[in-house]
Short mmCIF file of C-alpha atoms in Angstrom, two decimals:
data_model
loop_
_atom_site.label_atom_id
_atom_site.label_comp_id
_atom_site.label_asym_id
_atom_site.label_seq_id
_atom_site.Cartn_x
_atom_site.Cartn_y
_atom_site.Cartn_z
CA MET A 116 -14.25 7.26 -28.87
CA VAL A 117 -13.47 9.96 -26.33
CA ASP A 118 -16.80 11.65 -27.01
CA SER A 119 -18.55 8.35 -26.37
CA ALA A 120 -16.68 7.91 -23.09
CA GLU A 121 -17.65 11.42 -22.06
CA LYS A 122 -21.32 10.70 -22.78
CA ASP A 123 -21.19 7.44 -20.82
CA MET A 124 -19.57 9.06 -17.79
CA ASP A 125 -22.18 11.81 -17.60
CA ASN A 126 -24.61 9.16 -16.31
CA PRO A 127 -22.36 6.36 -15.07
CA THR A 128 -23.77 2.91 -14.46
CA PHE A 129 -21.78 0.35 -12.50
CA ARG A 130 -21.78 -3.40 -12.89
CA SER A 131 -21.92 -5.63 -9.84
CA ASP A 132 -18.14 -6.10 -9.99
CA THR A 133 -17.39 -2.38 -10.19
CA VAL A 134 -15.56 -0.76 -7.26
CA LEU A 135 -15.87 2.99 -6.74
CA SER A 136 -13.86 4.99 -4.21
CA ASP A 137 -16.12 7.41 -2.35
CA VAL A 138 -13.25 9.90 -2.16
CA HIS A 139 -14.47 11.11 -5.54
CA LEU A 140 -18.08 11.21 -4.36
CA HIS A 141 -17.27 13.49 -1.42
CA CYS A 142 -17.72 16.48 -3.76
CA PRO A 143 -20.02 15.01 -6.44
CA SER A 144 -20.51 18.27 -8.32
CA LYS A 145 -16.80 19.01 -8.62
CA ARG A 146 -15.52 19.05 -12.17
CA HIS A 147 -13.22 16.23 -13.20
CA LEU A 148 -10.88 16.61 -16.15
CA MET A 149 -10.74 13.50 -18.31
CA VAL A 150 -7.26 13.54 -19.79
CA ARG A 151 -7.05 10.26 -21.71
CA LEU A 152 -7.99 6.61 -21.96
CA ASN A 153 -5.48 4.19 -20.48
CA ALA A 154 -4.15 1.04 -22.13
CA VAL A 155 -7.25 -0.98 -21.20
CA GLY A 156 -9.74 1.71 -22.27
CA GLN A 157 -10.56 3.13 -18.85
CA PRO A 158 -11.10 6.92 -18.63
CA VAL A 159 -8.30 8.61 -16.69
CA PHE A 160 -9.11 11.80 -14.77
CA LEU A 161 -6.98 14.55 -13.28
CA SER A 162 -8.02 15.80 -9.84
CA TYR A 163 -6.57 18.51 -7.61
CA PHE A 164 -6.38 17.53 -3.93
CA LYS A 165 -6.08 20.57 -1.70
CA LEU A 166 -3.32 20.75 0.90
CA LEU A 167 -3.49 22.88 4.01
CA TRP A 168 0.20 23.71 3.78
CA SER A 169 2.64 24.88 1.15
CA THR A 170 6.24 24.01 0.36
CA GLU A 171 7.22 27.30 1.98
CA ASP A 172 5.51 26.24 5.22
CA LEU A 173 7.22 22.88 5.06
CA ALA A 174 10.67 24.40 4.54
CA SER A 175 10.19 26.84 7.42
CA GLY A 176 8.92 24.13 9.77
CA LYS A 177 5.54 25.76 10.42
CA HIS A 178 2.83 23.61 11.91
CA VAL A 179 0.12 22.26 9.64
CA ARG A 180 -3.15 24.07 9.98
CA GLU A 181 -5.94 21.97 11.47
CA ILE A 182 -9.45 21.81 10.08
CA THR A 183 -12.58 20.54 11.76
CA THR A 184 -15.53 19.20 9.81
CA GLY A 185 -19.11 19.19 10.95
CA ARG A 186 -18.92 15.41 11.41
CA GLU A 187 -15.90 15.78 13.68
CA HIS A 188 -17.73 18.42 15.72
CA ARG A 189 -20.66 16.11 16.23
CA GLY A 190 -18.34 13.27 17.19
CA ARG A 191 -16.55 15.05 20.02
CA SER A 192 -16.73 13.60 23.50
CA GLY A 193 -18.49 15.34 26.36
CA ASP A 194 -15.19 16.50 27.85
CA GLU A 195 -14.34 18.29 24.62
CA LEU A 196 -17.58 20.19 24.28
CA CYS A 197 -17.27 23.94 24.56
CA ASP A 198 -19.12 25.80 27.33
CA LYS A 199 -21.74 27.07 24.90
CA ASP A 200 -22.52 23.55 23.66
CA ARG A 201 -22.70 22.25 27.24
CA SER A 202 -25.09 25.00 28.34
CA ASN A 203 -27.34 24.30 25.34
CA ILE A 204 -27.44 20.62 26.24
CA GLU A 205 -28.28 21.45 29.86
CA LYS A 206 -31.12 23.73 28.75
CA GLU A 207 -32.48 21.01 26.48
CA GLY A 208 -32.33 18.59 29.39
CA GLU A 209 -34.30 20.96 31.61
CA LEU A 210 -36.99 21.37 28.97
CA ASN A 211 -37.24 17.63 28.49
CA SER A 212 -37.62 16.89 32.20
CA GLU A 213 -39.92 19.77 33.22
CA GLY A 214 -42.04 20.22 30.13
CA VAL A 215 -42.90 16.64 29.33
CA GLU A 216 -46.25 16.79 31.15
CA ALA A 217 -47.34 19.71 28.99
CA LEU A 218 -46.98 17.49 25.91
CA LEU A 219 -49.39 14.79 27.12
CA ASP A 220 -52.97 14.54 25.93
CA ASP A 221 -56.03 13.62 28.06
CA ASP A 222 -55.20 9.92 27.83
CA GLY A 223 -51.60 10.44 28.88
CA ASP A 224 -50.19 9.85 25.39
CA LEU A 225 -47.41 12.01 24.03
CA GLU A 226 -48.86 14.68 21.76
CA VAL A 227 -46.44 15.70 19.03
CA VAL A 228 -46.94 19.09 17.42
CA ARG A 229 -46.06 18.80 13.76
CA ARG A 230 -44.95 21.65 11.52
CA PRO A 231 -47.64 22.52 8.96
CA ARG A 232 -46.63 21.53 5.46
CA SER A 233 -46.12 24.40 3.07
CA ALA A 234 -47.17 24.48 -0.57
CA SER A 235 -43.57 24.09 -1.65
CA ASP A 236 -43.30 20.87 0.41
CA LEU A 237 -46.37 19.44 -1.30
CA GLN A 238 -45.04 20.32 -4.74
CA ALA A 239 -41.65 18.78 -3.95
CA ASP A 240 -43.28 15.38 -3.38
CA ASP A 241 -44.25 15.29 -7.04
CA LEU A 242 -40.73 16.02 -8.26
CA LEU A 243 -38.00 13.46 -8.75
CA ARG A 244 -34.71 14.10 -7.00
CA ASP A 245 -32.13 15.57 -9.35
CA ILE A 246 -29.32 13.22 -10.34
CA VAL A 247 -25.96 14.73 -9.35
CA CYS A 248 -23.20 13.61 -11.69
CA PRO A 249 -19.62 14.80 -12.12
CA VAL A 250 -19.10 17.14 -15.04
CA ILE A 251 -16.54 15.55 -17.34
CA LEU A 252 -14.20 18.02 -18.97
CA MET A 253 -12.11 17.15 -22.00
CA LYS A 254 -8.39 17.78 -22.30
CA GLY A 255 -7.65 20.66 -24.59
CA ARG A 256 -10.14 23.15 -23.19
CA GLU A 257 -8.05 26.06 -22.04
CA ASP A 258 -10.46 27.05 -19.28
CA ALA A 259 -10.96 23.52 -17.94
CA PHE A 260 -9.35 24.21 -14.59
CA GLU A 261 -9.15 27.98 -14.72
CA ASP A 262 -11.19 28.46 -11.55
CA GLU A 263 -9.22 25.85 -9.61
CA GLU A 264 -5.88 27.28 -10.70
CA GLN A 265 -6.91 30.73 -9.53
CA GLU A 266 -7.92 29.38 -6.12
CA CYS A 267 -4.78 27.35 -5.42
CA THR A 268 -1.08 27.73 -6.01
CA CYS A 269 1.34 25.08 -7.15
CA SER A 270 2.60 24.58 -3.60
CA ASP A 271 -0.74 23.70 -1.98
CA VAL A 272 -2.26 21.08 -4.28
CA VAL A 273 -1.40 17.53 -5.26
CA LYS A 274 -2.31 16.72 -8.85
CA ILE A 275 -3.29 13.08 -9.29
CA GLU A 276 -4.30 11.15 -12.38
CA HIS A 277 -6.66 8.33 -11.46
CA THR A 278 -9.65 6.32 -12.59
CA MET A 279 -13.07 6.59 -10.97
CA ALA A 280 -14.61 3.11 -11.22
CA THR A 281 -12.75 -0.13 -11.85
CA PRO A 282 -12.97 -3.88 -11.42
CA LEU A 283 -11.57 -5.16 -8.13
CA GLU A 284 -8.21 -6.06 -9.67
CA ASP A 285 -7.66 -2.42 -10.71
CA VAL A 286 -8.58 -0.66 -7.46
CA GLY A 287 -5.02 0.65 -7.19
CA LYS A 288 -5.85 3.10 -9.96
CA GLN A 289 -8.27 4.93 -7.66
CA VAL A 290 -7.53 7.14 -4.66
CA TRP A 291 -8.58 5.77 -1.29
CA ARG A 292 -9.21 7.49 2.02
CA ALA A 293 -6.58 5.61 4.05
CA ALA A 294 -3.93 7.05 1.73
CA PHE A 295 -4.98 10.52 2.90
CA LEU A 296 -4.89 9.39 6.53
CA LEU A 297 -1.34 8.07 6.18
CA ALA A 298 -0.33 11.24 4.34
CA ASP A 299 -1.74 13.28 7.26
CA TYR A 300 0.39 11.31 9.70
CA ILE A 301 3.50 11.79 7.56
CA LEU A 302 3.02 15.56 7.58
CA PHE A 303 2.25 15.59 11.29
CA LYS A 304 5.42 13.60 12.12
CA ARG A 305 7.54 14.93 9.28
CA ASP A 306 10.63 15.35 11.47
CA THR A 307 10.49 11.58 12.10
CA PHE A 308 10.65 10.82 8.39
CA ARG A 309 13.07 13.54 7.34
CA ARG A 310 15.90 12.18 5.13
CA CYS A 311 14.71 8.57 5.58
CA SER A 312 14.78 5.84 2.97
CA VAL A 313 11.22 4.53 2.55
CA LEU A 314 9.46 1.64 0.80
CA GLU A 315 5.75 1.81 -0.02
CA LEU A 316 3.92 -1.43 -0.79
CA GLY A 317 0.88 -1.13 -3.03
CA GLY A 318 1.50 2.54 -3.82
CA GLY A 319 -1.32 2.78 -6.39
CA THR A 320 -1.61 6.30 -7.77
CA GLY A 321 1.38 7.33 -5.64
CA ILE A 322 -0.25 10.05 -3.54
CA THR A 323 1.18 8.80 -0.21
CA SER A 324 4.66 8.38 -1.68
CA ILE A 325 4.44 11.90 -3.10
CA ILE A 326 3.66 13.32 0.34
CA MET A 327 6.45 11.22 1.85
CA GLY A 328 8.78 12.51 -0.87
CA THR A 329 8.41 16.04 0.48
CA VAL A 330 10.36 15.07 3.61
CA ALA A 331 12.15 11.75 2.97
CA LYS A 332 15.44 11.33 1.15
CA ARG A 333 14.32 8.49 -1.13
CA VAL A 334 11.02 6.68 -1.60
CA TYR A 335 10.59 3.42 -3.50
CA CYS A 336 6.93 3.46 -4.57
CA THR A 337 5.99 -0.07 -5.63
CA ASP A 338 3.03 -1.86 -7.11
CA VAL A 339 2.34 -4.29 -9.94
CA GLY A 340 1.04 -3.76 -13.48
CA GLU A 341 2.65 -1.63 -16.18
CA ASP A 342 -0.47 0.48 -16.76
CA LEU A 343 -0.77 1.34 -13.05
CA LEU A 344 2.96 2.01 -12.63
CA THR A 345 2.92 4.30 -15.68
CA MET A 346 0.09 6.31 -14.10
CA CYS A 347 2.01 6.43 -10.81
CA GLU A 348 5.17 7.66 -12.54
CA GLN A 349 3.13 10.35 -14.31
CA ASN A 350 1.77 11.53 -10.94
CA VAL A 351 5.28 11.72 -9.51
CA ALA A 352 6.28 13.90 -12.48
CA LEU A 353 3.20 16.13 -12.01
CA ASN A 354 4.20 16.82 -8.40
CA LYS A 355 7.96 17.03 -8.74
CA HIS A 356 7.85 20.67 -7.62
CA LEU A 357 6.58 19.60 -4.17
CA MET A 358 9.69 17.49 -3.56
CA GLU A 359 12.29 19.91 -4.91
CA PRO A 360 12.59 22.07 -1.73
CA GLY A 361 13.55 19.03 0.37
CA GLY A 362 15.54 17.27 -2.33
CA GLY A 363 13.43 14.11 -2.08
CA GLU A 364 13.47 11.42 -4.75
CA ILE A 365 10.77 8.91 -5.71
CA LYS A 366 11.51 5.78 -7.71
CA VAL A 367 8.56 3.85 -9.13
CA LYS A 368 9.27 0.11 -9.14
CA GLU A 369 7.46 -3.18 -9.63
CA LEU A 370 7.08 -5.39 -6.56
CA ASP A 371 4.81 -8.41 -6.89
CA TRP A 372 3.80 -9.86 -3.51
CA LEU A 373 3.14 -13.23 -5.15
CA LYS A 374 6.79 -13.57 -6.15
CA ASP A 375 9.72 -14.21 -3.84
CA GLU A 376 12.26 -12.07 -5.65
CA PHE A 377 12.61 -8.53 -6.96
CA CYS A 378 12.11 -8.13 -10.71
CA THR A 379 15.62 -7.57 -12.12
CA ASP A 380 14.96 -8.18 -15.83
CA PRO A 381 16.62 -5.19 -17.53
CA GLU A 382 14.10 -5.32 -20.37
CA ALA A 383 11.08 -5.26 -18.06
CA PRO A 384 9.66 -1.81 -17.28
CA TYR A 385 10.05 -0.65 -13.67
CA SER A 386 12.52 -3.42 -12.81
CA TRP A 387 15.16 -3.11 -10.08
CA SER A 388 18.88 -2.75 -10.58
CA GLU A 389 21.25 -4.56 -8.24
CA GLU A 390 22.35 -1.16 -6.90
CA GLU A 391 18.77 -0.17 -6.07
CA ILE A 392 18.10 -3.44 -4.25
CA ALA A 393 21.31 -3.01 -2.26
CA ASP A 394 20.38 0.60 -1.43
CA LEU A 395 16.93 -0.48 -0.22
CA LEU A 396 18.24 -3.28 1.97
CA ASP A 397 21.09 -1.17 3.38
CA HIS A 398 19.19 2.03 4.17
CA CYS A 399 15.42 1.42 4.36
CA SER A 400 14.08 2.34 7.81
CA VAL A 401 10.37 2.87 6.99
CA ILE A 402 7.87 0.66 5.16
CA MET A 403 4.31 1.84 4.59
CA ALA A 404 1.09 0.62 2.99
CA ALA A 405 -2.36 2.22 2.74
CA ASP A 406 -5.69 0.55 2.02
CA VAL A 407 -4.30 -2.70 0.65
CA PHE A 408 -6.25 -5.08 2.91
CA TYR A 409 -9.36 -6.05 0.98
CA ASP A 410 -8.57 -9.60 -0.21
CA ASP A 411 -7.47 -12.36 2.16
CA ASP A 412 -5.04 -13.97 -0.29
CA LEU A 413 -3.38 -10.63 -1.02
CA THR A 414 -3.22 -9.87 2.70
CA ASP A 415 -1.37 -13.14 3.26
CA ALA A 416 0.95 -12.35 0.36
CA LEU A 417 1.66 -8.87 1.72
CA PHE A 418 2.66 -10.19 5.14
CA ARG A 419 4.91 -12.79 3.53
CA THR A 420 6.54 -9.97 1.55
CA LEU A 421 6.90 -7.89 4.71
CA TYR A 422 8.61 -10.74 6.49
CA ARG A 423 10.94 -11.47 3.56
CA ILE A 424 12.01 -7.84 3.14
CA THR A 425 12.42 -7.00 6.83
CA HIS A 426 14.39 -10.23 7.31
CA ASN A 427 16.92 -8.99 4.73
CA LEU A 428 17.20 -5.37 5.91
CA ARG A 429 20.50 -4.33 7.45
CA ASN A 430 18.74 -2.27 10.14
CA SER A 431 15.44 -2.47 12.00
CA CYS A 432 12.53 -0.55 10.55
CA ILE A 433 9.02 0.67 11.35
CA VAL A 434 6.06 -0.45 9.24
CA TYR A 435 3.05 1.90 9.02
CA LEU A 436 -0.24 0.33 7.92
CA ALA A 437 -3.37 2.42 7.27
CA LEU A 438 -6.74 1.02 6.31
CA GLU A 439 -10.46 1.62 6.33
CA LYS A 440 -12.79 -0.92 7.93
CA ARG A 441 -15.51 -1.51 5.35
CA LEU A 442 -18.63 -2.96 6.91
CA ASN A 443 -20.90 -5.22 4.85
CA PHE A 444 -24.02 -7.25 5.53
CA THR A 445 -23.42 -10.89 4.62
CA LEU A 446 -25.99 -13.61 4.20
CA ARG A 447 -23.52 -16.15 5.56
CA HIS A 448 -23.38 -14.38 8.93
CA MET A 449 -26.77 -12.63 8.70
CA ASP A 450 -25.03 -9.69 10.29
CA VAL A 451 -22.88 -6.67 9.49
CA THR A 452 -19.28 -7.84 9.37
CA CYS A 453 -15.86 -6.75 8.20
CA GLU A 454 -14.21 -9.99 7.17
CA ALA A 455 -11.25 -8.43 5.37
CA TYR A 456 -10.37 -6.43 8.48
CA SER A 457 -10.80 -9.45 10.74
CA HIS A 458 -8.41 -11.47 8.57
CA PHE A 459 -5.94 -8.58 8.62
CA ARG A 460 -6.03 -8.44 12.43
CA ASN A 461 -5.58 -12.20 12.75
CA THR A 462 -2.62 -12.17 10.38
CA LEU A 463 -1.10 -9.21 12.20
CA ASN A 464 -1.43 -11.10 15.49
CA ASP A 465 0.30 -14.11 13.92
CA LEU A 466 3.18 -11.88 12.85
CA GLU A 467 3.51 -10.38 16.32
CA ASN A 468 3.50 -13.83 17.92
CA LEU A 469 6.04 -15.22 15.46
CA GLN A 470 8.91 -16.99 17.22
CA ASP A 471 11.51 -18.15 14.73
CA GLY A 472 14.61 -16.88 16.51
CA LYS A 473 15.33 -14.44 13.67
CA MET A 474 12.81 -11.60 13.81
CA LYS A 475 10.66 -9.94 16.44
CA TYR A 476 7.70 -7.73 15.65
CA THR A 477 5.90 -5.36 18.01
CA VAL A 478 2.48 -3.94 17.07
CA GLU A 479 1.28 -0.59 18.38
CA PRO A 480 -1.89 1.33 17.40
CA ILE A 481 -1.61 5.02 16.54
CA LYS A 482 -4.17 7.45 17.92
CA LEU A 483 -5.93 9.38 15.19
CA ASP A 484 -5.90 12.71 17.03
CA PHE A 485 -3.26 14.29 14.79
CA CYS A 486 -3.99 17.26 12.56
CA GLN A 487 -5.76 16.85 9.24
CA SER A 488 -3.64 18.23 6.41
CA LEU A 489 -5.64 17.23 3.34
CA VAL A 490 -9.24 18.04 2.57
CA TYR A 491 -11.22 14.81 2.89
CA GLU A 492 -13.71 13.24 5.28
CA ARG A 493 -11.89 11.50 8.13
CA ILE A 494 -14.47 8.92 9.18
CA GLU A 495 -14.39 6.80 12.30
CA GLN A 496 -13.79 3.59 10.30
CA LEU A 497 -10.26 4.73 9.40
#
């Protein structure tokens, strides 16, 4: 059965209801280790996500190293361009203004000089583009991640078990870009979160809670579904060494936004004890959620859960929400829209304008000019 899954994943085909996180497509030729099949038969992979810091850096308080991608370089404003770039632009402008007449033909039309096509170009037209697929490695091969382990140490990678393509209801089993963005912010403002008690809503694979666990005192990483929570708990165990220097603790718990109460059934996996609920309500000062705004009904349920929990907290708290605006062309609008984001913004405005005499919410945007601490593509839609 595993061999069959490996063969299928070498040339994956996706149904119309399949959702695929492009985090895993950022490096399409990178090897992915398939470690098992989960309870519903989905292949589970183990990926190493590179950090630009180590636990030693974190303990010593060193600043996170900043990286700049080619996309970020191209996206800089004019004021941020270096002198060399500015001089090149000025030279190009001079050529465009003074040499345009030399490019006109007798009729005054623009004459474009084209590069002659080489033999290799002509041959390439007859060839089909190679299909780039991830190489699926099976658990048990001793050299499966030998190269990766030589390149990185235990203190500068996060090991995450995840799936690669799922139906919409299982998207929490994948890793999404906004989780990296929120993790970046946590590392950038780590002194703000040090020794805090934190609740994550929709924790998914747990990567953001794991990063938060390197600085916070206690993190309650919550989601729904035993299969997902088991994967999340496994990821916490895989990265326990990252949290040991700071003494952080992560507890994986079930929290269903469609229910009004915490699950306290002692026989249910990932249920809450009365002591844990009391600890959360007495000490929680930070709530966070990343990339959970993709369905309007779930967005409404999340904000109801936010209101219910913050209403019962002993102290005020800050809620950090990270998301990616996903643009789609819809026939209904005949235009490119982002309906899930629009609904999120409307609901957020409703929360800020709430006047019930009990709670007051203030919404502030966060500038995305902080350092990048994980290797991923920070796009402008984040």
